């Protein structure tokens, strides 16, 4: 378009949760606008009244807030081109549809549901596409049209698509695409309930709101000629189209298919509930179809704005991979200040442990070991409760421990640790290292049975010293005594 300022819009329908695909579209629209110093608009498309979900608009706002995509105009903050909710613009759509009827570029269609159902059954029997419209009302005599309108006969308004020729458009990602007009149906513009169809409302609103770049999934490539024919019918300038590659999911048999619920929880809120950080999700989603020029993967949102360009968007489908998302999430967790991680993890700590511990110290043994926050509960449960365990855990070939020498190690450890007045990491460390030296054994030969007795687990976050420090002297000695008793 000729205007200089880039304007993009995210126009979700309030029909449920925010899918990863929706989030990527919103993110790319934001990045395209902001990387060019433009404006990012939020518009709510609620014309599909049957699919509206109560509370879904709040989910949209909350998700946008969490991921940091701040819009410049929208239903909540207003702007020069509102209202920004389609149901509040209904009069405009009817006006524009009637304008096309008057200019001979659209027409009233009075076909009943029963007639259309019969038509589709007939098409199916012939092996044709079941869903196309046969243009039955396209050339009704005006006298008949007027009589039907006067009688109050329900109608829709359909676009009068060219029967010959072709429509060509250029997409920023996929290049020049041509579609024969004979393949394009006379689409419905205004439904019989007075609400516009998705395609029609999009075109009217995008023009009215000065949208310069339309960004959406590549599955809408085939619909683009319909949009362009509407722009042509009104005499409006067409926007720049940016179609994004599909996001695929891995199937159990190793193949891929379009990402859906069968591939796991792919809603933004579901991922957050599973322990993924919003900023890690955004970073990973940015990479699903875009390749940065520099050889790096970790980007903050502001860094993405600086690095993003439409030219780097890929044509090939992207595959959503939970292992890769785990890696991104782990990288963000590792990079956090310890205090911030402790605060983020504290709800998980408290759900697993009754009572109070030094949560900073607990966080310190976890931060380098956690990929997603929901792993924390199981990892720290032993700190709150020592569960029964098999004495065979004391046997470890690498540490050269067995059931017999573990008795010796624990008995001596209890004796030496009982003497400590300073229950700090350094004091515990020096005590146990000195004990190993005095007994003439490797450090691991002392540490292994002490850690097993303190935790009751073969694998723990942190070693014996860290665990003893967190548990405190009283609880630590109690657990070591119980371990010794188990071995006797």
Short mmCIF file of C-alpha atoms in Angstrom, two decimals:
data_model
loop_
_atom_site.label_atom_id
_atom_site.label_comp_id
_atom_site.label_asym_id
_atom_site.label_seq_id
_atom_site.Cartn_x
_atom_site.Cartn_y
_atom_site.Cartn_z
CA UNK A 1 0.00 0.00 0.00
CA UNK A 2 1.12 3.55 -0.62
CA UNK A 3 0.88 4.89 2.91
CA UNK A 4 4.23 5.01 4.66
CA UNK A 5 3.44 3.72 8.16
CA UNK A 6 3.20 -0.05 8.50
CA UNK A 7 0.03 -1.16 10.29
CA UNK A 8 -0.67 -4.80 11.15
CA UNK A 9 -3.55 -6.30 13.06
CA UNK A 10 -4.09 -9.37 15.20
CA UNK A 11 -7.74 -10.30 14.81
CA UNK A 12 -8.54 -13.39 16.92
CA UNK A 13 -11.98 -14.91 17.33
CA UNK A 14 -13.01 -15.39 20.99
CA UNK A 15 -13.74 -19.07 20.54
CA UNK A 16 -11.43 -20.65 23.12
CA UNK A 17 -7.81 -20.84 24.17
CA UNK A 18 -4.86 -19.22 22.39
CA UNK A 19 -3.32 -21.89 20.15
CA UNK A 20 0.41 -21.83 19.36
CA UNK A 21 -0.47 -21.00 15.75
CA UNK A 22 -2.54 -17.98 16.83
CA UNK A 23 0.28 -16.84 19.07
CA UNK A 24 2.84 -17.08 16.27
CA UNK A 25 0.59 -15.05 13.97
CA UNK A 26 0.20 -12.36 16.63
CA UNK A 27 3.94 -12.37 17.30
CA UNK A 28 4.91 -12.02 13.62
CA UNK A 29 2.36 -9.26 13.11
CA UNK A 30 3.81 -7.44 16.09
CA UNK A 31 7.38 -7.95 14.88
CA UNK A 32 6.61 -6.82 11.33
CA UNK A 33 5.00 -3.63 12.62
CA UNK A 34 7.56 -2.81 15.30
CA UNK A 35 10.62 -3.69 13.22
CA UNK A 36 9.42 -1.00 10.76
CA UNK A 37 8.45 1.53 13.42
CA UNK A 38 4.77 0.84 12.70
CA UNK A 39 1.60 0.18 14.66
CA UNK A 40 0.11 -3.09 15.92
CA UNK A 41 -3.68 -3.26 16.20
CA UNK A 42 -5.87 -5.68 18.19
CA UNK A 43 -9.31 -6.39 16.71
CA UNK A 44 -11.82 -8.90 18.07
CA UNK A 45 -13.62 -10.84 15.35
CA UNK A 46 -16.79 -12.12 17.00
CA UNK A 47 -19.12 -12.46 14.01
CA UNK A 48 -19.32 -16.26 14.30
CA UNK A 49 -21.88 -16.05 17.08
CA UNK A 50 -22.42 -19.80 17.41
CA UNK A 51 -18.79 -20.46 18.37
CA UNK A 52 -18.30 -17.69 20.92
CA UNK A 53 -16.91 -18.92 24.26
CA UNK A 54 -17.62 -16.91 27.44
CA UNK A 55 -14.41 -15.51 28.89
CA UNK A 56 -12.40 -16.05 25.70
CA UNK A 57 -11.85 -12.32 25.18
CA UNK A 58 -10.26 -12.12 28.63
CA UNK A 59 -7.97 -15.01 27.64
CA UNK A 60 -6.84 -13.00 24.60
CA UNK A 61 -6.04 -9.92 26.69
CA UNK A 62 -4.28 -11.95 29.38
CA UNK A 63 -2.18 -13.89 26.88
CA UNK A 64 -1.13 -10.72 25.07
CA UNK A 65 -0.14 -9.18 28.40
CA UNK A 66 1.89 -12.20 29.50
CA UNK A 67 3.87 -12.42 26.28
CA UNK A 68 4.46 -8.68 26.07
CA UNK A 69 2.64 -7.96 22.80
CA UNK A 70 1.28 -4.50 23.57
CA UNK A 71 -1.13 -3.17 20.97
CA UNK A 72 -1.35 0.46 19.91
CA UNK A 73 -5.10 0.39 19.24
CA UNK A 74 -7.81 -1.99 20.37
CA UNK A 75 -11.15 -2.45 22.12
CA UNK A 76 -9.70 -1.71 25.55
CA UNK A 77 -7.67 1.38 24.66
CA UNK A 78 -9.50 2.75 21.64
CA UNK A 79 -7.96 4.49 18.64
CA UNK A 80 -8.87 6.50 15.56
CA UNK A 81 -10.49 3.64 13.63
CA UNK A 82 -12.76 1.95 16.16
CA UNK A 83 -14.83 0.30 17.28
CA UNK A 84 -12.42 -2.63 17.36
CA UNK A 85 -15.00 -5.37 17.97
CA UNK A 86 -16.71 -6.60 14.81
CA UNK A 87 -20.14 -7.07 16.35
CA UNK A 88 -20.09 -3.34 17.09
CA UNK A 89 -19.47 -2.54 13.41
CA UNK A 90 -22.43 -4.48 12.02
CA UNK A 91 -24.05 -1.48 10.33
CA UNK A 92 -20.89 -0.85 8.30
CA UNK A 93 -20.86 -4.37 6.86
CA UNK A 94 -24.50 -4.21 5.76
CA UNK A 95 -23.90 -0.82 4.20
CA UNK A 96 -20.88 -2.08 2.25
CA UNK A 97 -22.63 -5.28 1.13
CA UNK A 98 -25.61 -3.29 -0.14
CA UNK A 99 -23.20 -0.97 -1.94
CA UNK A 100 -21.84 -3.94 -3.89
CA UNK A 101 -25.36 -5.08 -4.73
CA UNK A 102 -26.19 -1.64 -6.12
CA UNK A 103 -23.04 -1.63 -8.24
CA UNK A 104 -23.84 -5.07 -9.67
CA UNK A 105 -20.90 -6.78 -7.93
CA UNK A 106 -22.98 -8.74 -5.41
CA UNK A 107 -26.49 -10.16 -5.30
CA UNK A 108 -29.23 -11.37 -2.98
CA UNK A 109 -29.40 -15.14 -2.59
CA UNK A 110 -32.68 -16.58 -1.32
CA UNK A 111 -31.72 -20.27 -1.42
CA UNK A 112 -32.97 -22.18 1.60
CA UNK A 113 -30.89 -24.52 3.73
CA UNK A 114 -32.93 -27.39 2.32
CA UNK A 115 -32.12 -26.46 -1.28
CA UNK A 116 -28.42 -26.10 -0.52
CA UNK A 117 -28.37 -29.44 1.34
CA UNK A 118 -30.00 -31.12 -1.66
CA UNK A 119 -27.49 -29.48 -3.98
CA UNK A 120 -24.59 -30.72 -1.91
CA UNK A 121 -26.02 -34.25 -1.80
CA UNK A 122 -26.32 -34.17 -5.59
CA UNK A 123 -22.73 -32.95 -5.91
CA UNK A 124 -21.53 -35.78 -3.66
CA UNK A 125 -23.32 -38.37 -5.74
CA UNK A 126 -21.61 -37.03 -8.86
CA UNK A 127 -18.22 -37.07 -7.14
CA UNK A 128 -18.00 -33.29 -7.24
CA UNK A 129 -16.94 -30.93 -4.47
CA UNK A 130 -19.83 -30.97 -2.00
CA UNK A 131 -20.16 -27.41 -0.83
CA UNK A 132 -19.97 -25.31 -3.95
CA UNK A 133 -22.78 -22.97 -4.90
CA UNK A 134 -24.43 -23.24 -8.34
CA UNK A 135 -25.16 -19.47 -8.61
CA UNK A 136 -28.91 -20.17 -8.74
CA UNK A 137 -29.84 -16.65 -7.63
CA UNK A 138 -27.06 -14.79 -9.44
CA UNK A 139 -29.22 -13.65 -12.38
CA UNK A 140 -32.72 -13.55 -10.91
CA UNK A 141 -34.88 -10.90 -12.59
CA UNK A 142 -35.03 -7.70 -10.56
CA UNK A 143 -38.81 -7.97 -10.36
CA UNK A 144 -38.50 -11.35 -8.66
CA UNK A 145 -35.80 -10.07 -6.32
CA UNK A 146 -37.95 -7.10 -5.31
CA UNK A 147 -40.96 -9.34 -4.69
CA UNK A 148 -38.95 -11.72 -2.47
CA UNK A 149 -37.52 -8.81 -0.50
CA UNK A 150 -40.98 -7.28 -0.11
CA UNK A 151 -42.30 -10.61 1.19
CA UNK A 152 -39.56 -10.69 3.85
CA UNK A 153 -37.90 -13.80 2.42
CA UNK A 154 -34.65 -14.56 4.27
CA UNK A 155 -31.54 -13.93 2.18
CA UNK A 156 -27.78 -13.74 2.18
CA UNK A 157 -25.69 -11.44 0.04
CA UNK A 158 -23.17 -13.16 -2.23
CA UNK A 159 -20.24 -11.70 -4.13
CA UNK A 160 -20.55 -11.85 -7.93
CA UNK A 161 -17.18 -13.36 -8.84
CA UNK A 162 -15.84 -13.07 -12.40
CA UNK A 163 -16.69 -16.20 -14.35
CA UNK A 164 -13.68 -15.88 -16.65
CA UNK A 165 -10.05 -14.93 -16.35
CA UNK A 166 -7.79 -15.30 -13.34
CA UNK A 167 -6.70 -13.44 -10.23
CA UNK A 168 -3.01 -12.99 -9.46
CA UNK A 169 -1.43 -11.73 -6.27
CA UNK A 170 2.07 -11.56 -4.85
CA UNK A 171 2.79 -12.95 -1.40
CA UNK A 172 5.86 -11.78 0.50
CA UNK A 173 6.83 -15.37 1.34
CA UNK A 174 5.46 -17.53 -1.47
CA UNK A 175 5.84 -15.14 -4.41
CA UNK A 176 3.37 -14.75 -7.28
CA UNK A 177 0.27 -16.95 -7.19
CA UNK A 178 -2.48 -17.15 -9.82
CA UNK A 179 -5.92 -18.71 -9.34
CA UNK A 180 -8.50 -19.20 -12.08
CA UNK A 181 -11.68 -17.28 -11.29
CA UNK A 182 -13.76 -20.28 -12.32
CA UNK A 183 -12.42 -22.03 -9.21
CA UNK A 184 -13.68 -19.27 -6.89
CA UNK A 185 -17.17 -19.59 -5.46
CA UNK A 186 -19.63 -16.72 -5.20
CA UNK A 187 -18.87 -16.37 -1.50
CA UNK A 188 -21.39 -15.16 1.06
CA UNK A 189 -20.64 -11.64 2.28
CA UNK A 190 -23.57 -11.04 4.62
CA UNK A 191 -25.32 -13.93 6.40
CA UNK A 192 -29.08 -14.09 6.94
CA UNK A 193 -28.61 -13.09 10.58
CA UNK A 194 -27.17 -9.77 9.43
CA UNK A 195 -23.61 -10.63 10.45
CA UNK A 196 -20.79 -10.59 7.90
CA UNK A 197 -18.73 -13.62 6.99
CA UNK A 198 -15.14 -13.77 8.16
CA UNK A 199 -13.67 -12.95 4.75
CA UNK A 200 -15.93 -9.97 4.08
CA UNK A 201 -15.54 -8.41 7.53
CA UNK A 202 -11.77 -8.81 7.25
CA UNK A 203 -11.56 -6.85 4.03
CA UNK A 204 -13.92 -4.08 5.15
CA UNK A 205 -12.17 -3.68 8.51
CA UNK A 206 -8.64 -3.91 7.15
CA UNK A 207 -9.39 -1.14 4.68
CA UNK A 208 -11.19 1.01 7.24
CA UNK A 209 -8.37 0.57 9.77
CA UNK A 210 -5.62 1.32 7.22
CA UNK A 211 -4.00 -2.10 7.61
CA UNK A 212 -0.98 -2.34 5.30
CA UNK A 213 0.17 -5.92 5.96
CA UNK A 214 -2.13 -8.94 6.31
CA UNK A 215 -0.33 -11.78 8.09
CA UNK A 216 -1.86 -15.25 8.38
CA UNK A 217 -1.21 -18.96 7.89
CA UNK A 218 -0.44 -20.42 4.47
CA UNK A 219 -3.69 -22.40 4.63
CA UNK A 220 -5.38 -19.11 3.68
CA UNK A 221 -3.41 -18.69 0.46
CA UNK A 222 -6.30 -20.11 -1.55
CA UNK A 223 -8.70 -17.57 0.01
CA UNK A 224 -6.60 -14.57 -0.94
CA UNK A 225 -8.09 -14.15 -4.44
CA UNK A 226 -11.49 -13.74 -2.77
CA UNK A 227 -10.05 -10.91 -0.73
CA UNK A 228 -8.47 -9.29 -3.75
CA UNK A 229 -11.66 -9.48 -5.79
CA UNK A 230 -13.42 -7.62 -2.97
CA UNK A 231 -10.72 -4.96 -2.91
CA UNK A 232 -11.14 -4.66 -6.68
CA UNK A 233 -14.93 -4.45 -6.42
CA UNK A 234 -14.67 -1.55 -3.99
CA UNK A 235 -11.81 0.11 -5.86
CA UNK A 236 -9.53 -0.16 -2.81
CA UNK A 237 -5.78 -0.71 -2.76
CA UNK A 238 -4.76 -4.23 -1.73
CA UNK A 239 -2.52 -4.78 1.31
CA UNK A 240 0.81 -6.61 1.42
CA UNK A 241 0.22 -10.31 2.09
CA UNK A 242 2.49 -12.35 4.34
CA UNK A 243 1.49 -16.01 4.56
CA UNK A 244 3.23 -18.10 7.19
CA UNK A 245 4.27 -21.75 6.87
CA UNK A 246 2.19 -24.37 8.62
CA UNK A 247 3.17 -25.56 12.08
CA UNK A 248 3.27 -29.34 12.14
CA UNK A 249 3.32 -31.84 14.98
CA UNK A 250 5.10 -35.19 15.22
CA UNK A 251 2.85 -38.24 15.06
CA UNK A 252 3.50 -41.47 16.93
CA UNK A 253 4.57 -43.20 13.71
CA UNK A 254 7.21 -40.58 12.98
CA UNK A 255 5.22 -38.70 10.36
CA UNK A 256 4.03 -35.12 10.75
CA UNK A 257 0.63 -33.49 10.40
CA UNK A 258 -0.84 -30.10 11.14
CA UNK A 259 -0.37 -29.29 14.83
CA UNK A 260 -3.43 -30.16 16.90
CA UNK A 261 -4.48 -31.41 20.33
CA UNK A 262 -3.45 -34.96 19.45
CA UNK A 263 0.17 -33.79 19.56
CA UNK A 264 -0.18 -32.63 23.17
CA UNK A 265 -1.28 -29.43 24.84
CA UNK A 266 -0.61 -26.71 22.30
CA UNK A 267 -2.52 -23.85 23.90
CA UNK A 268 -0.50 -21.03 25.46
CA UNK A 269 -2.14 -21.37 28.88
CA UNK A 270 -1.72 -25.15 28.77
CA UNK A 271 2.00 -24.71 28.19
CA UNK A 272 2.27 -22.22 31.05
CA UNK A 273 0.45 -24.65 33.35
CA UNK A 274 2.95 -27.32 32.31
CA UNK A 275 5.76 -25.15 33.59
CA UNK A 276 6.94 -23.26 30.52
CA UNK A 277 7.89 -19.59 30.86
CA UNK A 278 6.01 -17.11 28.62
CA UNK A 279 9.25 -15.57 27.37
CA UNK A 280 10.65 -19.01 26.46
CA UNK A 281 7.43 -19.90 24.62
CA UNK A 282 7.59 -16.64 22.65
CA UNK A 283 11.25 -17.17 21.78
CA UNK A 284 10.61 -20.72 20.58
CA UNK A 285 7.47 -19.80 18.64
CA UNK A 286 9.43 -17.05 16.85
CA UNK A 287 11.72 -19.77 15.45
CA UNK A 288 8.81 -21.78 14.03
CA UNK A 289 9.07 -20.44 10.51
CA UNK A 290 11.69 -17.70 10.81
CA UNK A 291 15.46 -17.98 10.54
CA UNK A 292 17.60 -15.20 12.07
CA UNK A 293 20.50 -13.89 10.06
CA UNK A 294 22.97 -14.41 12.88
CA UNK A 295 23.78 -17.82 14.31
CA UNK A 296 21.85 -17.66 17.57
CA UNK A 297 18.54 -18.83 18.99
CA UNK A 298 17.97 -16.97 22.26
CA UNK A 299 16.28 -13.59 21.73
CA UNK A 300 14.36 -11.29 24.02
CA UNK A 301 11.26 -9.72 22.49
CA UNK A 302 13.06 -6.42 21.93
CA UNK A 303 15.93 -8.29 20.28
CA UNK A 304 13.46 -10.06 18.02
CA UNK A 305 12.07 -6.68 16.95
CA UNK A 306 15.57 -5.57 15.96
CA UNK A 307 16.46 -8.81 14.15
CA UNK A 308 13.16 -9.63 12.43
CA UNK A 309 12.58 -9.30 8.70
CA UNK A 310 9.89 -10.75 6.44
CA UNK A 311 12.58 -11.92 4.02
CA UNK A 312 13.80 -14.45 6.61
CA UNK A 313 10.40 -16.17 6.94
CA UNK A 314 10.61 -19.73 5.60
CA UNK A 315 8.28 -21.41 3.11
CA UNK A 316 8.70 -24.91 4.53
CA UNK A 317 6.44 -26.10 7.35
CA UNK A 318 7.87 -25.86 10.86
CA UNK A 319 7.69 -28.81 13.26
CA UNK A 320 6.71 -28.15 16.87
CA UNK A 321 9.10 -30.12 19.06
CA UNK A 322 8.61 -30.35 22.82
CA UNK A 323 12.25 -31.37 23.33
CA UNK A 324 13.34 -28.14 21.68
CA UNK A 325 10.86 -26.13 23.73
CA UNK A 326 12.27 -27.80 26.85
CA UNK A 327 15.73 -26.64 25.82
CA UNK A 328 14.57 -23.06 25.36
CA UNK A 329 12.79 -23.13 28.71
CA UNK A 330 15.84 -24.56 30.48
CA UNK A 331 18.04 -21.85 28.98
CA UNK A 332 15.75 -19.15 30.35
CA UNK A 333 15.63 -20.79 33.79
CA UNK A 334 19.43 -21.09 33.94
CA UNK A 335 19.85 -17.42 33.01
CA UNK A 336 17.55 -16.12 35.76
CA UNK A 337 18.86 -14.49 38.92
CA UNK A 338 18.62 -17.10 41.69
CA UNK A 339 16.18 -15.00 43.71
CA UNK A 340 13.84 -14.68 40.73
CA UNK A 341 13.90 -18.41 40.11
CA UNK A 342 13.25 -19.10 43.80
CA UNK A 343 10.20 -16.83 43.74
CA UNK A 344 8.90 -18.48 40.56
CA UNK A 345 9.48 -21.98 41.97
CA UNK A 346 8.13 -21.34 45.47
CA UNK A 347 4.53 -22.42 44.66
CA UNK A 348 5.96 -25.74 43.48
CA UNK A 349 8.06 -26.03 46.64
CA UNK A 350 5.09 -25.39 48.90
CA UNK A 351 2.87 -27.87 47.04
CA UNK A 352 5.42 -30.60 47.79
CA UNK A 353 6.78 -29.63 51.21
CA UNK A 354 4.92 -28.80 54.41
CA UNK A 355 6.73 -26.43 56.68
CA UNK A 356 9.46 -23.92 55.97
CA UNK A 357 12.87 -24.39 54.41
CA UNK A 358 15.39 -21.95 53.03
CA UNK A 359 13.82 -21.69 49.58
CA UNK A 360 16.84 -19.88 48.15
CA UNK A 361 19.03 -22.85 49.05
CA UNK A 362 16.46 -25.26 47.63
CA UNK A 363 16.36 -23.20 44.43
CA UNK A 364 20.15 -23.23 44.22
CA UNK A 365 20.31 -27.03 43.93
CA UNK A 366 17.52 -27.07 41.35
CA UNK A 367 18.14 -24.21 38.96
CA UNK A 368 20.71 -25.99 36.79
CA UNK A 369 18.68 -29.21 36.76
CA UNK A 370 15.13 -28.07 35.93
CA UNK A 371 13.77 -27.85 32.38
CA UNK A 372 10.14 -27.04 33.22
CA UNK A 373 8.72 -25.77 36.49
CA UNK A 374 6.33 -28.68 36.98
CA UNK A 375 9.31 -31.03 37.40
CA UNK A 376 10.13 -29.33 40.69
CA UNK A 377 7.46 -30.89 42.87
CA UNK A 378 8.67 -34.46 42.40
CA UNK A 379 12.30 -33.40 42.60
CA UNK A 380 11.97 -31.80 46.06
CA UNK A 381 9.32 -33.95 47.71
CA UNK A 382 11.98 -35.93 49.61
CA UNK A 383 12.99 -32.74 51.46
CA UNK A 384 9.58 -32.63 53.10
CA UNK A 385 9.11 -36.32 53.72
CA UNK A 386 11.50 -39.27 53.85
CA UNK A 387 9.69 -42.15 52.25
CA UNK A 388 10.51 -45.80 52.77
CA UNK A 389 13.25 -47.00 50.45
CA UNK A 390 15.15 -50.17 49.60
CA UNK A 391 18.42 -50.68 51.51
CA UNK A 392 19.93 -51.87 48.23
CA UNK A 393 20.30 -48.17 47.30
CA UNK A 394 23.34 -48.04 49.60
CA UNK A 395 25.23 -50.31 47.21
CA UNK A 396 27.08 -48.34 44.54
CA UNK A 397 29.97 -49.76 42.55
CA UNK A 398 31.41 -46.41 41.46
CA UNK A 399 31.51 -45.09 45.02
CA UNK A 400 32.74 -48.47 46.29
CA UNK A 401 29.95 -48.80 48.84
CA UNK A 402 28.15 -51.91 50.01
CA UNK A 403 25.80 -52.79 52.85
CA UNK A 404 28.69 -53.47 55.22
CA UNK A 405 30.88 -50.41 54.74
CA UNK A 406 27.82 -48.15 54.54
CA UNK A 407 27.18 -49.02 58.19
CA UNK A 408 30.69 -47.84 59.07
CA UNK A 409 30.35 -44.65 57.03
CA UNK A 410 26.99 -43.70 58.53
CA UNK A 411 27.99 -44.48 62.09
CA UNK A 412 31.09 -42.29 61.82
CA UNK A 413 29.26 -39.55 59.93
CA UNK A 414 26.60 -39.34 62.64
CA UNK A 415 29.26 -39.10 65.30
CA UNK A 416 31.25 -36.36 63.55
CA UNK A 417 28.26 -34.33 62.35
CA UNK A 418 26.74 -34.36 65.84
CA UNK A 419 29.75 -32.35 67.05
CA UNK A 420 29.12 -29.47 64.64
CA UNK A 421 27.86 -26.20 66.07
CA UNK A 422 28.06 -24.48 62.69
CA UNK A 423 25.60 -26.22 60.32
CA UNK A 424 26.80 -24.46 57.17
CA UNK A 425 27.76 -25.83 53.77
CA UNK A 426 31.48 -25.32 54.40
CA UNK A 427 31.39 -26.83 57.88
CA UNK A 428 29.51 -29.94 56.69
CA UNK A 429 31.85 -30.26 53.71
CA UNK A 430 34.99 -30.05 55.81
CA UNK A 431 33.60 -32.50 58.34
CA UNK A 432 32.78 -35.23 55.81
CA UNK A 433 35.94 -34.72 53.74
CA UNK A 434 38.04 -35.03 56.91
CA UNK A 435 36.12 -38.16 57.83
CA UNK A 436 36.90 -39.78 54.47
CA UNK A 437 40.54 -38.88 54.87
CA UNK A 438 40.67 -40.31 58.40
CA UNK A 439 38.97 -43.55 57.30
CA UNK A 440 41.23 -43.84 54.28
CA UNK A 441 38.42 -44.01 51.75
CA UNK A 442 37.35 -41.98 48.73
CA UNK A 443 35.06 -39.03 49.38
CA UNK A 444 32.26 -40.77 47.49
CA UNK A 445 32.41 -43.75 49.84
CA UNK A 446 31.28 -41.44 52.64
CA UNK A 447 29.02 -39.17 50.61
CA UNK A 448 26.97 -41.90 48.92
CA UNK A 449 25.50 -43.57 52.03
CA UNK A 450 25.02 -40.18 53.71
CA UNK A 451 23.05 -38.89 50.73
CA UNK A 452 20.98 -42.07 50.42
CA UNK A 453 20.09 -42.00 54.11
CA UNK A 454 19.23 -38.28 53.96
CA UNK A 455 17.07 -38.52 50.84
CA UNK A 456 15.95 -42.12 50.37
CA UNK A 457 16.56 -41.61 46.63
CA UNK A 458 19.16 -42.82 44.16
CA UNK A 459 19.01 -39.55 42.21
CA UNK A 460 18.71 -36.16 43.90
CA UNK A 461 19.18 -32.52 42.97
CA UNK A 462 22.29 -31.59 44.86
CA UNK A 463 24.71 -33.79 46.74
CA UNK A 464 24.93 -34.94 50.34
CA UNK A 465 26.31 -31.65 51.65
CA UNK A 466 23.63 -29.45 50.03
CA UNK A 467 20.86 -31.77 51.20
CA UNK A 468 22.11 -31.89 54.79
CA UNK A 469 22.42 -28.11 54.91
CA UNK A 470 18.84 -27.62 53.67
CA UNK A 471 17.36 -30.24 56.01
CA UNK A 472 19.05 -28.77 59.05
CA UNK A 473 21.02 -30.58 61.76
CA UNK A 474 18.13 -32.14 63.66
CA UNK A 475 16.33 -33.59 60.63
CA UNK A 476 19.60 -34.67 58.99
CA UNK A 477 20.79 -36.66 62.02
CA UNK A 478 17.33 -38.18 62.42
CA UNK A 479 17.43 -39.46 58.83
CA UNK A 480 20.99 -40.74 59.11
CA UNK A 481 20.05 -42.66 62.27
CA UNK A 482 17.08 -44.17 60.43
CA UNK A 483 19.36 -45.18 57.58
CA UNK A 484 21.81 -46.81 59.97
CA UNK A 485 18.97 -48.70 61.61
CA UNK A 486 17.77 -49.92 58.20
CA UNK A 487 21.24 -51.38 57.55
CA UNK A 488 21.64 -53.11 60.91
#
